[in-house]
């Protein structure tokens, strides 16, 4: 697998999906989390992602190991970008490739859920009125990213 | 026992990138994650809004309240994660 | 939306995902069905897809209309390729883009299920021993595509 | 009533791209999908392996057994679909 899982470089979902695929695979699924232009009705101009980098890298690896136990037929490729991202830029990619679509969908969904639950990454939302750290447990019916 | 703690995101904005905490030892040269958290919250009242929601990592793995911390361990206090 | 939904031209999943995305979207999901190198233990060299083209085009449109009723916040872009495809080539793409990942995943999954259930497309599996039409109801624990 | 039927995939391989079927009329100039299917299966025994699994489309939409077919309608007999 090429490169670090947590990176400041732009992510290319198509390339990552290609890395996940093997010739025995028929079902490929992809989740792409991108920066939205609004949150809770507030305009969003950019999101600034910060990570505890060495731990985030290891936690991504641990998630992959856990999920390859749960979905042994699936190959997962996961990346999280950090730094300042503007609207439409890709923050996170989970590519899952397997012989059949059921397990590819399940692994892809589990991948993004685990990333959001476990990987030490935080985001600061930038809008016309300045910036605020996103708290995932605060009642925000409409957060600014996926 | 004095432990240097790494801070991230909103905690780092408020308190800087690291913070030294003096925690009682359970045995000589040994304290617990729970004791560190209590000492941290007592010395940094602005962090109390997060309280038990602060996640603690020891040597780059999430730790539980009764996990031990020894000299040389890398300890980090993390606000609730918000990736994706 | 650019071009017909049922086409002999190669499909580019990344382009289709880009067509689905709007600036208010944070969760993008993609399903890509590709030709596998085996089926039921038989080696597969190519799959030949045939469609009742005008009806398949309309059925894809009807699925999109149905799903935009079920998932009003999601934009779906769906394509099915026909003709002879070799291992690793993309046969079908469902791109779903929405504000949040839950509905994007659900719409993407529903999209491929509806395509497989309703769109008049058939595939003939080519291997070293000749070709056979794939019958979806025959007991084939390991069919040659998604 | 004589109806020209479009065939696809395995049915087309076996029987050609079209096939003319003579079906009894329910009323003058009108038959049903069910009557067409029966007449088709009777005249093309090799299609009987599919039987009720053959999907019928009238004017490029799936039709039910009691849907009517009139002159000028486009009728197609489809093996079970297998896209994706």
XYZ file of C-alpha atoms in Angstrom:
460
model
C 0.000 0.000 0.000
C 1.426 3.346 -1.056
C 2.119 6.199 1.330
C 0.904 7.138 4.792
C -2.741 6.779 5.777
C -2.856 10.273 7.292
C -1.516 12.860 4.899
C -1.413 16.513 3.937
C -1.499 15.636 0.223
C -4.741 15.652 -1.799
C -6.527 12.303 -1.929
C -7.501 10.660 -5.208
C -10.461 8.335 -4.594
C -10.146 6.609 -7.974
C -6.504 5.726 -7.379
C -7.302 4.345 -3.925
C -10.172 2.267 -5.311
C -7.767 0.887 -7.891
C -5.311 -0.039 -5.122
C -8.040 -1.974 -3.329
C -9.149 -4.042 -6.344
C -7.849 -7.541 -7.097
C -8.744 -9.579 -10.175
C -11.058 -11.797 -8.136
C -13.156 -8.821 -7.023
C -16.519 -7.949 -8.542
C -17.882 -5.407 -6.041
C -16.057 -2.196 -5.199
C -17.456 0.399 -2.823
C -16.145 3.793 -1.930
C -16.934 6.383 0.679
C -15.646 9.910 0.163
C -16.101 12.538 2.850
C -15.851 16.068 1.505
C -16.106 19.547 2.976
C -19.632 20.970 2.761
C -20.504 24.608 2.268
C -22.687 24.825 5.368
C -23.197 23.538 8.892
C -26.223 24.162 11.057
C -27.228 26.898 8.657
C -23.862 28.630 9.056
C -21.815 29.226 5.907
C -18.603 27.175 5.857
C -15.598 28.301 3.827
C -13.041 25.734 4.928
C -12.340 22.998 7.429
C -8.995 22.715 9.126
C -8.137 19.131 10.046
C -5.608 18.365 12.750
C -4.397 14.931 13.848
C -2.278 13.393 16.557
C -0.352 12.126 13.588
C 1.643 9.107 14.760
C -1.299 7.780 16.749
C -3.801 8.477 13.947
C -1.619 6.537 11.533
C -1.473 3.585 13.919
C -5.196 3.751 14.672
C -5.961 3.601 10.934
C -3.751 0.503 10.728
C -5.501 -1.039 13.723
C -8.909 -0.411 12.121
C -7.742 -2.102 8.930
C -6.524 -5.088 10.932
C -9.798 -5.307 12.864
C -11.888 -5.076 9.704
C -9.849 -7.617 7.801
C -10.791 -9.972 10.646
C -14.474 -9.078 10.310
C -14.443 -9.044 6.484
C -11.701 -11.447 5.422
C -12.688 -11.402 1.740
C -12.451 -7.609 1.466
C -9.417 -5.430 0.863
C -9.722 -1.982 2.432
C -7.741 1.124 1.578
C -8.360 4.081 3.886
C -6.895 7.584 3.962
C -7.497 10.735 5.990
C -6.274 14.080 4.822
C -5.294 16.830 7.260
C -4.630 20.525 6.846
C -6.920 23.272 5.561
C -9.509 22.030 3.054
C -12.001 24.134 1.138
C -15.529 23.231 0.037
C -15.596 20.118 -2.140
C -12.136 18.923 -1.132
C -11.797 15.309 -0.039
C -11.109 14.789 3.669
C -11.465 11.028 3.971
C -11.627 8.026 1.652
C -12.602 4.442 2.408
C -12.272 2.050 -0.533
C -13.453 -1.530 -0.088
C -13.104 -4.226 -2.718
C -14.421 -7.756 -2.494
C -15.743 -10.639 -4.550
C -19.340 -9.571 -3.806
C -21.084 -6.324 -3.103
C -22.691 -7.209 0.245
C -19.422 -7.533 2.106
C -17.832 -4.609 0.236
C -20.679 -2.306 1.300
C -20.543 -3.572 4.882
C -16.776 -3.156 5.150
C -16.853 0.325 3.609
C -19.541 1.477 5.998
C -17.742 -0.055 8.980
C -14.515 1.640 7.857
C -15.875 5.168 7.944
C -17.751 4.532 11.204
C -14.572 3.289 12.875
C -12.552 6.212 11.545
C -15.054 8.691 12.917
C -15.207 6.906 16.260
C -11.536 6.127 16.855
C -9.011 8.079 14.822
C -7.563 11.107 16.668
C -8.462 13.778 14.130
C -10.243 17.039 14.837
C -11.671 19.721 12.625
C -12.054 23.430 12.983
C -14.809 24.995 10.943
C -13.983 28.316 9.260
C -16.756 30.684 8.183
C -17.357 34.394 7.716
C -17.478 34.875 11.513
C -14.235 33.082 12.361
C -13.612 29.540 13.454
C -14.911 26.932 15.892
C -13.767 23.416 16.781
C -16.366 20.814 15.847
C -17.643 18.839 18.815
C -19.246 15.620 17.559
C -21.438 15.240 20.640
C -22.828 18.745 20.685
C -26.354 18.853 19.311
C -25.591 19.844 15.725
C -28.285 18.514 13.442
C -26.348 19.591 10.408
C -22.577 19.321 10.801
C -20.274 20.759 8.179
C -18.858 17.512 6.857
C -19.921 13.919 6.410
C 5.010 12.059 39.951
C 5.324 14.696 37.262
C 4.033 13.763 33.801
C 4.279 15.820 30.623
C 1.067 15.573 28.613
C 0.534 16.258 24.913
C -2.549 18.310 24.050
C -4.430 18.616 20.756
C -7.093 20.671 19.022
C -9.212 22.780 21.408
C -7.164 21.707 24.444
C -3.968 22.788 22.724
C -5.526 26.106 21.728
C -6.419 26.795 25.361
C -3.427 25.350 27.190
C -0.568 25.011 24.701
C 0.873 21.920 23.087
C 2.002 20.326 26.334
C 1.187 20.632 29.992
C 2.956 19.191 33.029
C 0.759 17.497 35.614
C 1.729 16.400 39.118
C -0.201 13.213 39.934
C -0.148 11.076 43.099
C 1.684 7.772 42.718
C -0.187 4.515 43.259
C 3.190 2.820 43.746
C 6.632 4.421 43.463
C 7.195 5.530 39.834
C 3.669 4.625 38.811
C 0.378 6.457 38.527
C -2.907 5.787 36.718
C -4.732 7.406 33.819
C -7.581 8.273 36.203
C -5.274 9.984 38.675
C -3.654 11.962 35.856
C -7.033 13.054 34.543
C -8.127 14.246 37.997
C -4.918 16.163 38.555
C -5.164 17.696 35.075
C -8.765 18.831 35.540
C -7.948 20.276 38.967
C -4.998 22.282 37.630
C -6.687 23.384 34.353
C -10.244 24.439 35.201
C -10.909 25.517 31.588
C -10.680 21.848 30.570
C -13.438 20.841 32.965
C -16.104 21.431 30.292
C -14.772 18.256 28.656
C -14.155 16.340 31.924
C -14.683 12.626 31.365
C -15.053 13.166 27.640
C -11.329 13.772 27.338
C -9.795 10.668 25.759
C -6.431 9.588 27.105
C -3.793 7.931 24.971
C -0.751 6.201 26.455
C 1.992 5.355 23.994
C -0.339 6.164 21.089
C -3.146 3.821 22.150
C -6.384 4.688 23.901
C -6.118 3.935 27.617
C -8.616 3.200 30.389
C -8.877 4.898 33.759
C -6.991 2.178 35.640
C -4.199 1.760 33.084
C -0.801 2.530 34.567
C 1.483 5.377 33.522
C 5.214 5.108 34.176
C 8.143 7.447 33.528
C 8.968 7.472 29.816
C 5.393 6.790 28.681
C 3.954 9.179 26.096
C 0.657 10.511 27.382
C -1.807 12.590 25.368
C -5.129 14.168 26.318
C -7.499 14.316 23.380
C -10.798 16.140 22.917
C -13.567 13.925 21.486
C -12.421 12.954 18.000
C -14.165 14.529 15.016
C -12.563 13.151 11.876
C -14.223 12.419 8.560
C -26.479 14.777 -16.628
C -24.124 13.908 -19.432
C -24.718 11.089 -21.896
C -26.879 7.991 -21.928
C -27.197 5.762 -18.880
C -26.582 2.598 -20.884
C -23.494 2.882 -23.012
C -20.780 1.046 -24.902
C -18.156 3.580 -23.783
C -15.872 2.957 -20.800
C -17.198 4.294 -17.498
C -15.158 6.620 -15.302
C -16.343 6.265 -11.690
C -14.514 9.386 -10.497
C -16.149 11.566 -13.135
C -19.585 10.197 -12.280
C -18.998 10.794 -8.558
C -18.042 14.362 -9.412
C -21.277 14.770 -11.385
C -23.277 13.652 -8.356
C -21.664 16.040 -5.856
C -23.106 19.432 -4.954
C -21.466 21.963 -2.633
C -23.904 21.115 0.157
C -22.877 17.449 0.134
C -20.520 15.924 2.679
C -21.028 12.191 2.067
C -20.367 10.573 -1.311
C -20.701 6.860 -1.908
C -19.901 4.831 -4.954
C -20.544 1.299 -6.086
C -18.506 -0.066 -8.972
C -19.256 -3.480 -10.429
C -16.321 -4.951 -12.306
C -15.663 -8.166 -14.182
C -14.064 -10.834 -11.993
C -11.555 -13.439 -13.149
C -13.616 -16.384 -11.927
C -17.121 -17.701 -11.343
C -18.010 -20.878 -9.514
C -14.375 -21.904 -9.794
C -14.439 -21.491 -13.570
C -11.906 -19.126 -15.096
C -13.532 -16.044 -16.651
C -11.817 -14.103 -19.424
C -14.557 -11.670 -20.362
C -18.199 -10.839 -19.845
C -20.382 -9.812 -22.736
C -23.193 -7.508 -21.673
C -26.299 -7.124 -23.770
C -29.254 -4.814 -23.111
C -32.705 -4.161 -24.449
C -31.260 -0.717 -24.929
C -34.210 1.686 -25.159
C -36.009 -0.054 -22.305
C -32.865 -0.322 -20.172
C -32.290 3.410 -20.576
C -35.859 4.134 -19.471
C -35.701 1.678 -16.600
C -32.550 3.388 -15.299
C -34.432 6.701 -15.445
C -37.396 5.180 -13.618
C -35.100 3.838 -10.884
C -33.557 7.280 -10.458
C -37.020 8.816 -10.180
C -38.125 6.197 -7.634
C -35.007 6.637 -5.544
C -35.141 10.416 -5.567
C -38.577 9.953 -3.992
C -37.155 7.617 -1.337
C -33.955 9.647 -0.787
C -34.856 13.244 -1.611
C -31.592 14.691 -0.251
C -29.413 12.468 -2.438
C -28.333 12.956 -6.019
C -27.764 9.674 -7.862
C -25.776 9.135 -11.051
C -26.021 5.615 -12.471
C -24.502 4.039 -15.572
C -24.405 0.556 -17.079
C -21.898 -0.397 -19.694
C -22.636 -2.994 -22.374
C -20.464 -4.876 -24.849
C -17.530 -7.179 -24.206
C -15.621 -6.370 -21.017
C -12.456 -8.041 -19.770
C -11.375 -8.713 -16.185
C -11.209 -5.521 -14.121
C -13.305 -3.463 -16.528
C -16.183 -1.481 -15.048
C -19.668 -2.789 -15.885
C -21.839 -0.638 -13.638
C -21.470 2.502 -11.533
C -23.813 3.938 -8.922
C -22.696 7.267 -7.454
C -24.740 8.775 -4.620
C -24.037 12.145 -3.063
C -25.841 13.658 -0.104
C -25.383 15.949 2.859
C -24.773 12.946 5.137
C -23.321 9.498 4.746
C -26.269 7.442 6.033
C -28.601 8.384 3.204
C -25.807 8.306 0.614
C -24.949 4.723 1.572
C -28.605 3.686 1.577
C -29.322 5.262 -1.812
C -26.193 3.770 -3.383
C -27.055 0.306 -2.137
C -30.665 0.653 -3.274
C -29.458 1.843 -6.676
C -27.406 -1.244 -7.458
C -30.090 -3.570 -6.069
C -32.728 -1.979 -8.305
C -30.453 -2.122 -11.335
C -29.821 -5.813 -10.791
C -33.505 -6.529 -10.229
C -35.075 -4.400 -12.952
C -32.840 -3.273 -15.781
C -33.031 -5.490 -18.881
C -29.347 -6.344 -19.169
C -27.867 -9.829 -19.541
C -24.359 -11.127 -19.440
C -22.628 -13.978 -21.177
C -19.591 -15.357 -19.419
C -16.590 -16.205 -21.622
C -13.950 -18.627 -20.437
C -11.480 -21.146 -21.834
C -14.342 -23.564 -22.583
C -16.597 -21.139 -24.450
C -19.498 -19.052 -23.221
C -22.637 -19.354 -21.119
C -25.458 -16.907 -20.319
C -25.576 -16.065 -16.621
C -28.848 -17.034 -14.987
C -29.205 -15.077 -11.741
C -31.535 -17.642 -10.179
C -29.458 -20.707 -10.891
C -27.581 -21.898 -7.828
C -24.239 -20.215 -8.456
C -22.523 -19.574 -5.149
C -19.812 -17.620 -6.878
C -21.045 -15.667 -9.909
C -18.548 -13.947 -12.168
C -19.462 -10.349 -11.420
C -20.749 -8.317 -8.523
C -54.117 -12.058 -33.406
C -50.571 -12.169 -34.665
C -47.979 -10.370 -32.553
C -44.307 -9.874 -33.365
C -42.168 -10.332 -30.283
C -38.643 -9.071 -29.620
C -36.265 -11.575 -28.028
C -33.024 -10.995 -26.123
C -30.003 -12.813 -24.740
C -30.465 -16.602 -24.486
C -33.931 -16.461 -26.071
C -32.537 -14.564 -29.057
C -29.660 -17.034 -29.362
C -32.122 -19.901 -29.555
C -34.959 -18.366 -31.542
C -33.621 -15.311 -33.350
C -34.177 -11.647 -32.668
C -37.923 -11.735 -33.257
C -40.656 -14.348 -33.312
C -44.264 -14.105 -34.481
C -46.877 -15.523 -32.116
C -50.541 -16.161 -32.872
C -52.527 -15.530 -29.685
C -56.273 -15.803 -29.066
C -58.057 -12.448 -28.760
C -59.849 -11.574 -25.541
C -61.802 -8.970 -27.529
C -61.356 -8.066 -31.201
C -57.881 -6.546 -31.703
C -56.859 -7.237 -28.126
C -55.033 -10.024 -26.339
C -53.279 -10.324 -22.976
C -49.710 -10.806 -21.880
C -50.691 -14.149 -20.340
C -52.276 -15.414 -23.570
C -49.196 -14.338 -25.524
C -46.873 -16.120 -23.112
C -48.906 -19.346 -23.368
C -48.949 -19.240 -27.147
C -45.237 -18.496 -27.232
C -44.335 -21.371 -24.914
C -46.556 -23.749 -26.915
C -44.928 -22.799 -30.211
C -41.340 -22.644 -28.897
C -40.804 -25.662 -26.628
C -37.127 -24.775 -26.125
C -38.258 -21.686 -24.180
C -40.256 -23.747 -21.711
C -37.260 -24.120 -19.397
C -37.832 -20.428 -18.562
C -41.641 -20.590 -18.536
C -43.070 -18.130 -16.030
C -39.609 -16.692 -15.446
C -39.745 -14.968 -18.810
C -40.355 -11.264 -18.191
C -42.673 -9.518 -20.615
C -42.289 -5.882 -21.592
C -44.993 -3.957 -23.423
C -43.906 -0.630 -24.863
C -40.631 -0.823 -22.922
C -42.235 -1.321 -19.507
C -42.620 -4.551 -17.548
C -46.144 -5.904 -17.931
C -48.344 -8.233 -15.885
C -50.199 -11.308 -17.074
C -53.544 -9.534 -17.487
C -52.159 -6.420 -19.178
C -53.638 -5.923 -22.653
C -51.696 -6.024 -25.909
C -53.055 -4.240 -28.961
C -51.810 -3.906 -32.536
C -48.907 -1.480 -32.688
C -47.675 -2.295 -29.181
C -44.004 -3.232 -28.866
C -43.749 -6.545 -27.038
C -40.525 -8.125 -25.794
C -39.853 -11.419 -24.023
C -36.901 -11.188 -21.677
C -34.928 -13.862 -19.847
C -34.400 -13.104 -16.148
C -32.248 -9.978 -16.037
C -28.618 -10.311 -14.971
C -27.063 -6.862 -15.074
C -24.411 -5.462 -12.788
